[in-house]
Amino acid sequence: MNRAFGIDIGGTKISCALIDNNGNIKSEVEKIQTPKTKEEIVEALKGLILKYENEVEFIAIATAGAVNNQNNAVIGSTANLPKGYKDINFQSLSTKKVFIENDANCSAWAEYRIGSSKGYKNSIMLTLGTGVGGGIIIDGKLLKGKSGAAGEMHFAMMRNKKRSCTCGSFDCFEAYASGNGLKRTAAEILKDNSITTYNIIELASKQNKDAILALETWQNDIALGILGLSNLFDPDCFVLSGSMGKFVDAYKIEQFVNSKTVAMPTKIFHAITDNYSGMIGAVLLGNETL
Ligand SMILES: [Zn+2]
């Protein structure tokens, strides 16, 4: 059979498909809006799984939020999923084995196995979307920490409590490097609190100087964070993914980081498994773990 049912649970949508053990998608990708309550999410997942579980060896789920080291429970819920989400008993959703892992960790694994960081044993994935997801691979192993929660991109940028963060602290990397971070940077520069990331990109493409400055400032903050991570982990490469990842000039950041790092030079890549990297990575990692 050599196939798994991969599911990616995000704050706005749930995607799923049959995926073989080499990471190839073998069915139509089905997408639904993420329901608003824990109970509705459980029902939706049961319905999707029921359709496919007889055709697969296991169920592989990439989810927002930190996942424990046993890969069976979410231990830290994210703000964009409903209350009680982390109490879901994922194994109870199927008669087949259910493997779960944090979505950014799954994306990091997909890129390491079949994507842009293939063959590099030390890599750091940054998923730049509404927030920032992080996945760190050291010596060919996913860095999970004592509980499974390692790789969260909440370290301070030393800005003297300038900007609050979703985690309750101030000035985290995420508060600057995320899509929301770009919005806040642009709001400061353009003096417009209602500006969207879409507006910023569009204005910049029309050569609006303030929008270009906002994008550059955002990118410089990403570069500073990557420089710090490079010094801490000395990775072979970084992989940028997520809806905002494509707006980053990887070459420029690589030049900056390598001119300042106290570790050895690193490489910056754009992800290539992108949209479905979460579920593909969940299947590849589950296949190697179970
Ligand atoms: Zn934070």
PDB file of C-alpha atoms and ligand atoms in Angstrom:
ATOM      1  CA  MET A   1       0.000   0.000   0.000  1.00  0.00           C
ATOM      2  CA  ASN A   2       2.808   2.423   0.984  1.00  0.00           C
ATOM      3  CA  ARG A   3       0.503   5.371   1.369  1.00  0.00           C
ATOM      4  CA  ALA A   4      -0.687   7.632   4.158  1.00  0.00           C
ATOM      5  CA  PHE A   5      -3.503  10.127   4.471  1.00  0.00           C
ATOM      6  CA  GLY A   6      -1.904  13.527   5.033  1.00  0.00           C
ATOM      7  CA  ILE A   7      -3.802  16.346   6.697  1.00  0.00           C
ATOM      8  CA  ASP A   8      -2.714  19.931   7.301  1.00  0.00           C
ATOM      9  CA  ILE A   9      -4.690  21.804   9.974  1.00  0.00           C
ATOM     10  CA  GLY A  10      -4.259  25.567   9.916  1.00  0.00           C
ATOM     11  CA  GLY A  11      -6.183  28.439  11.420  1.00  0.00           C
ATOM     12  CA  THR A  12      -8.152  29.176   8.252  1.00  0.00           C
ATOM     13  CA  LYS A  13      -8.211  25.906   6.313  1.00  0.00           C
ATOM     14  CA  ILE A  14      -7.732  22.159   6.550  1.00  0.00           C
ATOM     15  CA  SER A  15      -6.149  20.463   3.513  1.00  0.00           C
ATOM     16  CA  CYS A  16      -5.739  16.743   2.964  1.00  0.00           C
ATOM     17  CA  ALA A  17      -4.688  14.172   0.351  1.00  0.00           C
ATOM     18  CA  LEU A  18      -3.381  10.652  -0.137  1.00  0.00           C
ATOM     19  CA  ILE A  19       0.425  10.797  -0.176  1.00  0.00           C
ATOM     20  CA  ASP A  20       2.897   8.018  -0.923  1.00  0.00           C
ATOM     21  CA  ASN A  21       6.006   7.292   1.120  1.00  0.00           C
ATOM     22  CA  ASN A  22       8.160   9.317  -1.278  1.00  0.00           C
ATOM     23  CA  GLY A  23       6.092  12.441  -0.632  1.00  0.00           C
ATOM     24  CA  ASN A  24       4.103  12.350  -3.894  1.00  0.00           C
ATOM     25  CA  ILE A  25       0.489  13.485  -3.687  1.00  0.00           C
ATOM     26  CA  LYS A  26      -1.682  10.657  -5.064  1.00  0.00           C
ATOM     27  CA  SER A  27      -5.191  12.140  -4.973  1.00  0.00           C
ATOM     28  CA  GLU A  28      -7.001  15.427  -5.367  1.00  0.00           C
ATOM     29  CA  VAL A  29      -6.135  17.803  -2.526  1.00  0.00           C
ATOM     30  CA  GLU A  30      -9.346  18.354  -0.570  1.00  0.00           C
ATOM     31  CA  LYS A  31      -9.734  21.664   1.294  1.00  0.00           C
ATOM     32  CA  ILE A  32     -12.299  22.825   3.833  1.00  0.00           C
ATOM     33  CA  GLN A  33     -12.549  25.901   6.017  1.00  0.00           C
ATOM     34  CA  THR A  34     -11.339  25.253   9.562  1.00  0.00           C
ATOM     35  CA  PRO A  35     -14.490  24.972  11.734  1.00  0.00           C
ATOM     36  CA  LYS A  36     -14.918  27.412  14.588  1.00  0.00           C
ATOM     37  CA  THR A  37     -15.238  24.959  17.494  1.00  0.00           C
ATOM     38  CA  LYS A  38     -13.224  22.009  18.756  1.00  0.00           C
ATOM     39  CA  GLU A  39     -16.239  19.674  18.379  1.00  0.00           C
ATOM     40  CA  GLU A  40     -16.812  20.695  14.756  1.00  0.00           C
ATOM     41  CA  ILE A  41     -13.115  20.179  13.972  1.00  0.00           C
ATOM     42  CA  VAL A  42     -13.288  16.646  15.414  1.00  0.00           C
ATOM     43  CA  GLU A  43     -16.377  15.859  13.309  1.00  0.00           C
ATOM     44  CA  ALA A  44     -14.808  17.290  10.149  1.00  0.00           C
ATOM     45  CA  LEU A  45     -11.576  15.317  10.656  1.00  0.00           C
ATOM     46  CA  LYS A  46     -13.487  12.088  11.359  1.00  0.00           C
ATOM     47  CA  GLY A  47     -15.446  12.558   8.127  1.00  0.00           C
ATOM     48  CA  LEU A  48     -12.320  13.135   6.040  1.00  0.00           C
ATOM     49  CA  ILE A  49     -10.423  10.251   7.631  1.00  0.00           C
ATOM     50  CA  LEU A  50     -13.326   7.813   7.248  1.00  0.00           C
ATOM     51  CA  LYS A  51     -13.245   8.315   3.482  1.00  0.00           C
ATOM     52  CA  TYR A  52      -9.615   7.282   3.126  1.00  0.00           C
ATOM     53  CA  GLU A  53      -8.418   5.279   6.143  1.00  0.00           C
ATOM     54  CA  ASN A  54      -8.983   1.865   4.550  1.00  0.00           C
ATOM     55  CA  GLU A  55      -6.625   2.805   1.719  1.00  0.00           C
ATOM     56  CA  VAL A  56      -3.649   3.821   3.877  1.00  0.00           C
ATOM     57  CA  GLU A  57      -1.127   2.589   6.430  1.00  0.00           C
ATOM     58  CA  PHE A  58      -1.430   5.568   8.763  1.00  0.00           C
ATOM     59  CA  ILE A  59      -2.815   9.075   9.186  1.00  0.00           C
ATOM     60  CA  ALA A  60      -0.265  11.929   9.242  1.00  0.00           C
ATOM     61  CA  ILE A  61      -1.336  15.324  10.572  1.00  0.00           C
ATOM     62  CA  ALA A  62       0.581  18.604  10.385  1.00  0.00           C
ATOM     63  CA  THR A  63      -0.954  21.051  12.830  1.00  0.00           C
ATOM     64  CA  ALA A  64      -0.497  24.572  14.095  1.00  0.00           C
ATOM     65  CA  GLY A  65       0.744  24.546  17.697  1.00  0.00           C
ATOM     66  CA  ALA A  66       3.532  22.666  19.468  1.00  0.00           C
ATOM     67  CA  VAL A  67       3.274  18.847  19.483  1.00  0.00           C
ATOM     68  CA  ASN A  68       4.641  16.515  22.181  1.00  0.00           C
ATOM     69  CA  ASN A  69       7.606  14.190  21.714  1.00  0.00           C
ATOM     70  CA  GLN A  70       5.300  11.169  21.426  1.00  0.00           C
ATOM     71  CA  ASN A  71       3.655  12.766  18.345  1.00  0.00           C
ATOM     72  CA  ASN A  72       0.141  12.201  19.652  1.00  0.00           C
ATOM     73  CA  ALA A  73      -0.951  15.441  21.351  1.00  0.00           C
ATOM     74  CA  VAL A  74      -0.849  19.190  20.828  1.00  0.00           C
ATOM     75  CA  ILE A  75       0.711  20.748  23.929  1.00  0.00           C
ATOM     76  CA  GLY A  76       0.518  24.412  23.014  1.00  0.00           C
ATOM     77  CA  SER A  77      -2.472  25.733  21.122  1.00  0.00           C
ATOM     78  CA  THR A  78      -2.196  28.694  18.816  1.00  0.00           C
ATOM     79  CA  ALA A  79      -4.363  31.756  18.954  1.00  0.00           C
ATOM     80  CA  ASN A  80      -5.954  31.001  15.546  1.00  0.00           C
ATOM     81  CA  LEU A  81      -7.446  27.637  16.580  1.00  0.00           C
ATOM     82  CA  PRO A  82     -10.480  27.307  18.886  1.00  0.00           C
ATOM     83  CA  LYS A  83     -10.385  26.900  22.636  1.00  0.00           C
ATOM     84  CA  GLY A  84      -9.891  23.280  23.651  1.00  0.00           C
ATOM     85  CA  TYR A  85      -8.166  22.335  20.377  1.00  0.00           C
ATOM     86  CA  LYS A  86      -5.206  20.912  22.256  1.00  0.00           C
ATOM     87  CA  ASP A  87      -7.484  18.530  24.187  1.00  0.00           C
ATOM     88  CA  ILE A  88      -8.389  16.643  20.986  1.00  0.00           C
ATOM     89  CA  ASN A  89      -7.475  12.960  21.214  1.00  0.00           C
ATOM     90  CA  PHE A  90      -6.118  12.598  17.691  1.00  0.00           C
ATOM     91  CA  GLN A  91      -5.652   8.817  17.900  1.00  0.00           C
ATOM     92  CA  SER A  92      -9.387   8.436  18.572  1.00  0.00           C
ATOM     93  CA  LEU A  93     -10.110   9.849  15.090  1.00  0.00           C
ATOM     94  CA  SER A  94      -9.045   6.677  13.282  1.00  0.00           C
ATOM     95  CA  THR A  95      -8.612   2.931  13.606  1.00  0.00           C
ATOM     96  CA  LYS A  96      -5.221   3.383  11.900  1.00  0.00           C
ATOM     97  CA  LYS A  97      -2.180   4.854  13.678  1.00  0.00           C
ATOM     98  CA  VAL A  98      -2.341   8.668  13.835  1.00  0.00           C
ATOM     99  CA  PHE A  99       0.943  10.619  13.756  1.00  0.00           C
ATOM    100  CA  ILE A 100       0.945  14.359  14.419  1.00  0.00           C
ATOM    101  CA  GLU A 101       3.670  17.002  14.285  1.00  0.00           C
ATOM    102  CA  ASN A 102       3.891  20.801  14.270  1.00  0.00           C
ATOM    103  CA  ASP A 103       3.305  22.195  10.772  1.00  0.00           C
ATOM    104  CA  ALA A 104       6.555  24.173  10.488  1.00  0.00           C
ATOM    105  CA  ASN A 105       8.517  21.121  11.678  1.00  0.00           C
ATOM    106  CA  CYS A 106       6.756  19.071   8.986  1.00  0.00           C
ATOM    107  CA  SER A 107       7.606  21.679   6.339  1.00  0.00           C
ATOM    108  CA  ALA A 108      11.243  21.665   7.455  1.00  0.00           C
ATOM    109  CA  TRP A 109      11.277  17.869   7.085  1.00  0.00           C
ATOM    110  CA  ALA A 110       9.639  17.931   3.644  1.00  0.00           C
ATOM    111  CA  GLU A 111      12.278  20.371   2.381  1.00  0.00           C
ATOM    112  CA  TYR A 112      15.081  18.304   3.978  1.00  0.00           C
ATOM    113  CA  ARG A 113      13.887  15.082   2.345  1.00  0.00           C
ATOM    114  CA  ILE A 114      12.645  16.216  -1.079  1.00  0.00           C
ATOM    115  CA  GLY A 115      12.967  20.021  -1.260  1.00  0.00           C
ATOM    116  CA  SER A 116      15.520  22.819  -1.420  1.00  0.00           C
ATOM    117  CA  SER A 117      17.484  21.731   1.684  1.00  0.00           C
ATOM    118  CA  LYS A 118      17.693  18.088   0.534  1.00  0.00           C
ATOM    119  CA  GLY A 119      20.972  16.585   1.685  1.00  0.00           C
ATOM    120  CA  TYR A 120      21.791  19.395   4.137  1.00  0.00           C
ATOM    121  CA  LYS A 121      21.794  17.890   7.637  1.00  0.00           C
ATOM    122  CA  ASN A 122      21.607  21.241   9.421  1.00  0.00           C
ATOM    123  CA  SER A 123      18.817  23.526   8.285  1.00  0.00           C
ATOM    124  CA  ILE A 124      16.325  26.012   9.664  1.00  0.00           C
ATOM    125  CA  MET A 125      12.879  26.525   8.160  1.00  0.00           C
ATOM    126  CA  LEU A 126      11.141  29.857   8.600  1.00  0.00           C
ATOM    127  CA  THR A 127       7.488  29.860   7.566  1.00  0.00           C
ATOM    128  CA  LEU A 128       6.570  33.493   7.031  1.00  0.00           C
ATOM    129  CA  GLY A 129       2.803  33.862   7.090  1.00  0.00           C
ATOM    130  CA  THR A 130       0.453  35.691   9.418  1.00  0.00           C
ATOM    131  CA  GLY A 131       2.922  34.602  12.104  1.00  0.00           C
ATOM    132  CA  VAL A 132       6.322  32.934  11.843  1.00  0.00           C
ATOM    133  CA  GLY A 133       6.709  29.158  12.138  1.00  0.00           C
ATOM    134  CA  GLY A 134      10.076  27.603  12.842  1.00  0.00           C
ATOM    135  CA  GLY A 135      11.550  24.155  12.289  1.00  0.00           C
ATOM    136  CA  ILE A 136      15.151  23.334  13.177  1.00  0.00           C
ATOM    137  CA  ILE A 137      17.002  20.250  11.911  1.00  0.00           C
ATOM    138  CA  ILE A 138      20.365  19.500  13.523  1.00  0.00           C
ATOM    139  CA  ASP A 139      22.558  16.574  12.453  1.00  0.00           C
ATOM    140  CA  GLY A 140      19.643  15.204  10.413  1.00  0.00           C
ATOM    141  CA  LYS A 141      17.255  15.200  13.384  1.00  0.00           C
ATOM    142  CA  LEU A 142      14.371  17.470  14.149  1.00  0.00           C
ATOM    143  CA  LEU A 143      15.152  19.607  17.219  1.00  0.00           C
ATOM    144  CA  LYS A 144      12.202  19.015  19.545  1.00  0.00           C
ATOM    145  CA  GLY A 145      13.473  19.959  23.026  1.00  0.00           C
ATOM    146  CA  LYS A 146      12.386  18.353  26.299  1.00  0.00           C
ATOM    147  CA  SER A 147       8.657  18.699  25.583  1.00  0.00           C
ATOM    148  CA  GLY A 148       8.465  18.958  21.799  1.00  0.00           C
ATOM    149  CA  ALA A 149       7.994  22.720  21.678  1.00  0.00           C
ATOM    150  CA  ALA A 150      11.459  23.779  20.406  1.00  0.00           C
ATOM    151  CA  GLY A 151      11.803  26.034  17.381  1.00  0.00           C
ATOM    152  CA  GLU A 152       9.265  28.700  18.308  1.00  0.00           C
ATOM    153  CA  MET A 153      10.465  31.992  16.840  1.00  0.00           C
ATOM    154  CA  HIS A 154       9.844  34.124  19.920  1.00  0.00           C
ATOM    155  CA  PHE A 155      13.201  35.618  20.788  1.00  0.00           C
ATOM    156  CA  ALA A 156      13.591  39.328  21.429  1.00  0.00           C
ATOM    157  CA  MET A 157      14.866  41.805  18.844  1.00  0.00           C
ATOM    158  CA  MET A 158      15.988  44.215  21.655  1.00  0.00           C
ATOM    159  CA  ARG A 159      13.768  47.160  20.729  1.00  0.00           C
ATOM    160  CA  ASN A 160      12.979  48.338  24.250  1.00  0.00           C
ATOM    161  CA  LYS A 161       9.363  47.112  24.464  1.00  0.00           C
ATOM    162  CA  LYS A 162       8.375  48.818  21.269  1.00  0.00           C
ATOM    163  CA  ARG A 163       6.000  46.173  19.927  1.00  0.00           C
ATOM    164  CA  SER A 164       3.762  43.649  21.747  1.00  0.00           C
ATOM    165  CA  CYS A 165       3.761  40.038  20.545  1.00  0.00           C
ATOM    166  CA  THR A 166       1.063  37.339  20.276  1.00  0.00           C
ATOM    167  CA  CYS A 167       2.894  35.400  23.011  1.00  0.00           C
ATOM    168  CA  GLY A 168       2.337  38.187  25.572  1.00  0.00           C
ATOM    169  CA  SER A 169       5.944  39.395  25.512  1.00  0.00           C
ATOM    170  CA  PHE A 170       7.502  42.279  23.567  1.00  0.00           C
ATOM    171  CA  ASP A 171       9.610  42.673  20.446  1.00  0.00           C
ATOM    172  CA  CYS A 172       9.867  38.990  19.453  1.00  0.00           C
ATOM    173  CA  PHE A 173      11.283  38.115  16.033  1.00  0.00           C
ATOM    174  CA  GLU A 174       7.758  37.038  15.074  1.00  0.00           C
ATOM    175  CA  ALA A 175       6.361  40.523  15.802  1.00  0.00           C
ATOM    176  CA  TYR A 176       8.669  41.937  13.108  1.00  0.00           C
ATOM    177  CA  ALA A 177       9.295  39.130  10.585  1.00  0.00           C
ATOM    178  CA  SER A 178       5.694  37.916  10.133  1.00  0.00           C
ATOM    179  CA  GLY A 179       3.091  39.241   7.685  1.00  0.00           C
ATOM    180  CA  ASN A 180       1.555  41.003  10.664  1.00  0.00           C
ATOM    181  CA  GLY A 181       4.994  42.400  11.452  1.00  0.00           C
ATOM    182  CA  LEU A 182       5.228  43.855   7.936  1.00  0.00           C
ATOM    183  CA  LYS A 183       1.769  45.377   8.376  1.00  0.00           C
ATOM    184  CA  ARG A 184       2.805  47.036  11.639  1.00  0.00           C
ATOM    185  CA  THR A 185       6.087  48.292  10.144  1.00  0.00           C
ATOM    186  CA  ALA A 186       4.185  49.737   7.167  1.00  0.00           C
ATOM    187  CA  ALA A 187       1.533  51.272   9.448  1.00  0.00           C
ATOM    188  CA  GLU A 188       4.315  53.133  11.293  1.00  0.00           C
ATOM    189  CA  ILE A 189       5.993  54.350   8.106  1.00  0.00           C
ATOM    190  CA  LEU A 190       2.856  55.188   6.075  1.00  0.00           C
ATOM    191  CA  LYS A 191       0.867  56.356   9.131  1.00  0.00           C
ATOM    192  CA  ASP A 192      -2.011  54.100   8.061  1.00  0.00           C
ATOM    193  CA  ASN A 193      -3.267  51.515  10.547  1.00  0.00           C
ATOM    194  CA  SER A 194      -5.649  49.893   8.058  1.00  0.00           C
ATOM    195  CA  ILE A 195      -2.996  48.981   5.487  1.00  0.00           C
ATOM    196  CA  THR A 196      -2.837  45.301   4.462  1.00  0.00           C
ATOM    197  CA  THR A 197       0.135  43.250   3.279  1.00  0.00           C
ATOM    198  CA  TYR A 198      -1.576  43.092  -0.120  1.00  0.00           C
ATOM    199  CA  ASN A 199      -1.720  46.928  -0.247  1.00  0.00           C
ATOM    200  CA  ILE A 200       1.951  47.183   0.727  1.00  0.00           C
ATOM    201  CA  ILE A 201       3.132  44.785  -1.998  1.00  0.00           C
ATOM    202  CA  GLU A 202       0.931  46.520  -4.574  1.00  0.00           C
ATOM    203  CA  LEU A 203       2.123  50.014  -3.589  1.00  0.00           C
ATOM    204  CA  ALA A 204       5.748  48.862  -3.666  1.00  0.00           C
ATOM    205  CA  SER A 205       5.265  47.458  -7.179  1.00  0.00           C
ATOM    206  CA  LYS A 206       4.097  50.944  -8.202  1.00  0.00           C
ATOM    207  CA  GLN A 207       7.339  52.360  -6.795  1.00  0.00           C
ATOM    208  CA  ASN A 208       5.743  53.977  -3.723  1.00  0.00           C
ATOM    209  CA  LYS A 209       8.819  54.955  -1.683  1.00  0.00           C
ATOM    210  CA  ASP A 210       7.228  54.441   1.739  1.00  0.00           C
ATOM    211  CA  ALA A 211       5.949  50.980   0.834  1.00  0.00           C
ATOM    212  CA  ILE A 212       9.386  50.046  -0.514  1.00  0.00           C
ATOM    213  CA  LEU A 213      10.943  51.324   2.729  1.00  0.00           C
ATOM    214  CA  ALA A 214       8.460  49.245   4.756  1.00  0.00           C
ATOM    215  CA  LEU A 215       9.359  46.102   2.787  1.00  0.00           C
ATOM    216  CA  GLU A 216      13.078  46.812   3.159  1.00  0.00           C
ATOM    217  CA  THR A 217      12.726  47.434   6.904  1.00  0.00           C
ATOM    218  CA  TRP A 218      10.761  44.191   7.257  1.00  0.00           C
ATOM    219  CA  GLN A 219      13.383  42.293   5.294  1.00  0.00           C
ATOM    220  CA  ASN A 220      16.221  43.811   7.344  1.00  0.00           C
ATOM    221  CA  ASP A 221      14.496  42.580  10.514  1.00  0.00           C
ATOM    222  CA  ILE A 222      14.222  39.088   9.012  1.00  0.00           C
ATOM    223  CA  ALA A 223      17.925  39.257   8.134  1.00  0.00           C
ATOM    224  CA  LEU A 224      18.848  40.258  11.717  1.00  0.00           C
ATOM    225  CA  GLY A 225      16.889  37.310  13.111  1.00  0.00           C
ATOM    226  CA  ILE A 226      18.506  34.925  10.633  1.00  0.00           C
ATOM    227  CA  LEU A 227      21.936  36.281  11.561  1.00  0.00           C
ATOM    228  CA  GLY A 228      21.240  35.466  15.221  1.00  0.00           C
ATOM    229  CA  LEU A 229      19.985  31.982  14.349  1.00  0.00           C
ATOM    230  CA  SER A 230      23.002  31.444  12.118  1.00  0.00           C
ATOM    231  CA  ASN A 231      25.353  32.309  14.985  1.00  0.00           C
ATOM    232  CA  LEU A 232      23.451  30.049  17.386  1.00  0.00           C
ATOM    233  CA  PHE A 233      23.087  26.959  15.169  1.00  0.00           C
ATOM    234  CA  ASP A 234      25.703  27.289  12.388  1.00  0.00           C
ATOM    235  CA  PRO A 235      23.300  25.680   9.871  1.00  0.00           C
ATOM    236  CA  ASP A 236      24.107  24.690   6.283  1.00  0.00           C
ATOM    237  CA  CYS A 237      21.071  26.617   5.136  1.00  0.00           C
ATOM    238  CA  PHE A 238      17.815  28.407   5.878  1.00  0.00           C
ATOM    239  CA  VAL A 239      14.598  27.721   3.956  1.00  0.00           C
ATOM    240  CA  LEU A 240      11.978  30.453   3.600  1.00  0.00           C
ATOM    241  CA  SER A 241       8.387  29.388   3.033  1.00  0.00           C
ATOM    242  CA  GLY A 242       4.848  30.566   3.727  1.00  0.00           C
ATOM    243  CA  SER A 243       2.674  33.121   1.955  1.00  0.00           C
ATOM    244  CA  MET A 244       5.161  35.948   2.671  1.00  0.00           C
ATOM    245  CA  GLY A 245       8.334  33.951   1.982  1.00  0.00           C
ATOM    246  CA  LYS A 246       8.307  34.711  -1.737  1.00  0.00           C
ATOM    247  CA  PHE A 247       8.551  38.466  -1.095  1.00  0.00           C
ATOM    248  CA  VAL A 248      11.932  38.098   0.575  1.00  0.00           C
ATOM    249  CA  ASP A 249      15.144  38.565  -1.430  1.00  0.00           C
ATOM    250  CA  ALA A 250      17.022  35.423  -0.338  1.00  0.00           C
ATOM    251  CA  TYR A 251      20.261  36.458  -2.068  1.00  0.00           C
ATOM    252  CA  LYS A 252      20.350  39.846  -0.319  1.00  0.00           C
ATOM    253  CA  ILE A 253      19.793  38.263   3.095  1.00  0.00           C
ATOM    254  CA  GLU A 254      22.464  35.659   2.399  1.00  0.00           C
ATOM    255  CA  GLN A 255      24.969  38.411   1.543  1.00  0.00           C
ATOM    256  CA  PHE A 256      24.112  40.333   4.723  1.00  0.00           C
ATOM    257  CA  VAL A 257      24.197  37.318   7.046  1.00  0.00           C
ATOM    258  CA  ASN A 258      27.465  35.982   5.656  1.00  0.00           C
ATOM    259  CA  SER A 259      29.144  39.402   5.965  1.00  0.00           C
ATOM    260  CA  LYS A 260      28.274  39.541   9.673  1.00  0.00           C
ATOM    261  CA  THR A 261      28.106  35.966  10.990  1.00  0.00           C
ATOM    262  CA  VAL A 262      30.592  34.704  13.565  1.00  0.00           C
ATOM    263  CA  ALA A 263      29.694  31.133  12.478  1.00  0.00           C
ATOM    264  CA  MET A 264      30.505  29.769   9.010  1.00  0.00           C
ATOM    265  CA  PRO A 265      28.708  31.136   5.914  1.00  0.00           C
ATOM    266  CA  THR A 266      25.223  29.744   5.297  1.00  0.00           C
ATOM    267  CA  LYS A 267      22.798  29.564   2.362  1.00  0.00           C
ATOM    268  CA  ILE A 268      19.279  30.973   2.088  1.00  0.00           C
ATOM    269  CA  PHE A 269      16.772  29.084  -0.095  1.00  0.00           C
ATOM    270  CA  HIS A 270      13.132  29.501  -0.982  1.00  0.00           C
ATOM    271  CA  ALA A 271      11.010  26.422  -0.248  1.00  0.00           C
ATOM    272  CA  ILE A 272       9.931  24.302  -3.199  1.00  0.00           C
ATOM    273  CA  THR A 273       7.358  21.975  -1.605  1.00  0.00           C
ATOM    274  CA  ASP A 274       5.592  25.092  -0.269  1.00  0.00           C
ATOM    275  CA  ASN A 275       1.762  24.828  -0.335  1.00  0.00           C
ATOM    276  CA  TYR A 276       1.543  21.185   0.684  1.00  0.00           C
ATOM    277  CA  SER A 277       4.827  20.931   2.579  1.00  0.00           C
ATOM    278  CA  GLY A 278       3.001  20.440   5.909  1.00  0.00           C
ATOM    279  CA  MET A 279       1.125  17.276   4.965  1.00  0.00           C
ATOM    280  CA  ILE A 280       3.950  15.931   2.809  1.00  0.00           C
ATOM    281  CA  GLY A 281       6.419  16.425   5.679  1.00  0.00           C
ATOM    282  CA  ALA A 282       4.001  14.828   8.158  1.00  0.00           C
ATOM    283  CA  VAL A 283       3.810  11.696   5.975  1.00  0.00           C
ATOM    284  CA  LEU A 284       7.590  11.517   5.397  1.00  0.00           C
ATOM    285  CA  LEU A 285       8.372  12.071   9.082  1.00  0.00           C
ATOM    286  CA  GLY A 286       5.637   9.698  10.239  1.00  0.00           C
ATOM    287  CA  ASN A 287       6.936   7.062   7.867  1.00  0.00           C
ATOM    288  CA  GLU A 288      10.419   7.323   9.415  1.00  0.00           C
ATOM    289  CA  THR A 289       9.180   7.577  12.998  1.00  0.00           C
ATOM    290  CA  LEU A 290       6.376   5.023  13.360  1.00  0.00           C
TER     291      LEU A 290
HETATM  292 ZN    ZN B   1       6.500  36.445  21.094  1.00  0.00          ZN
END
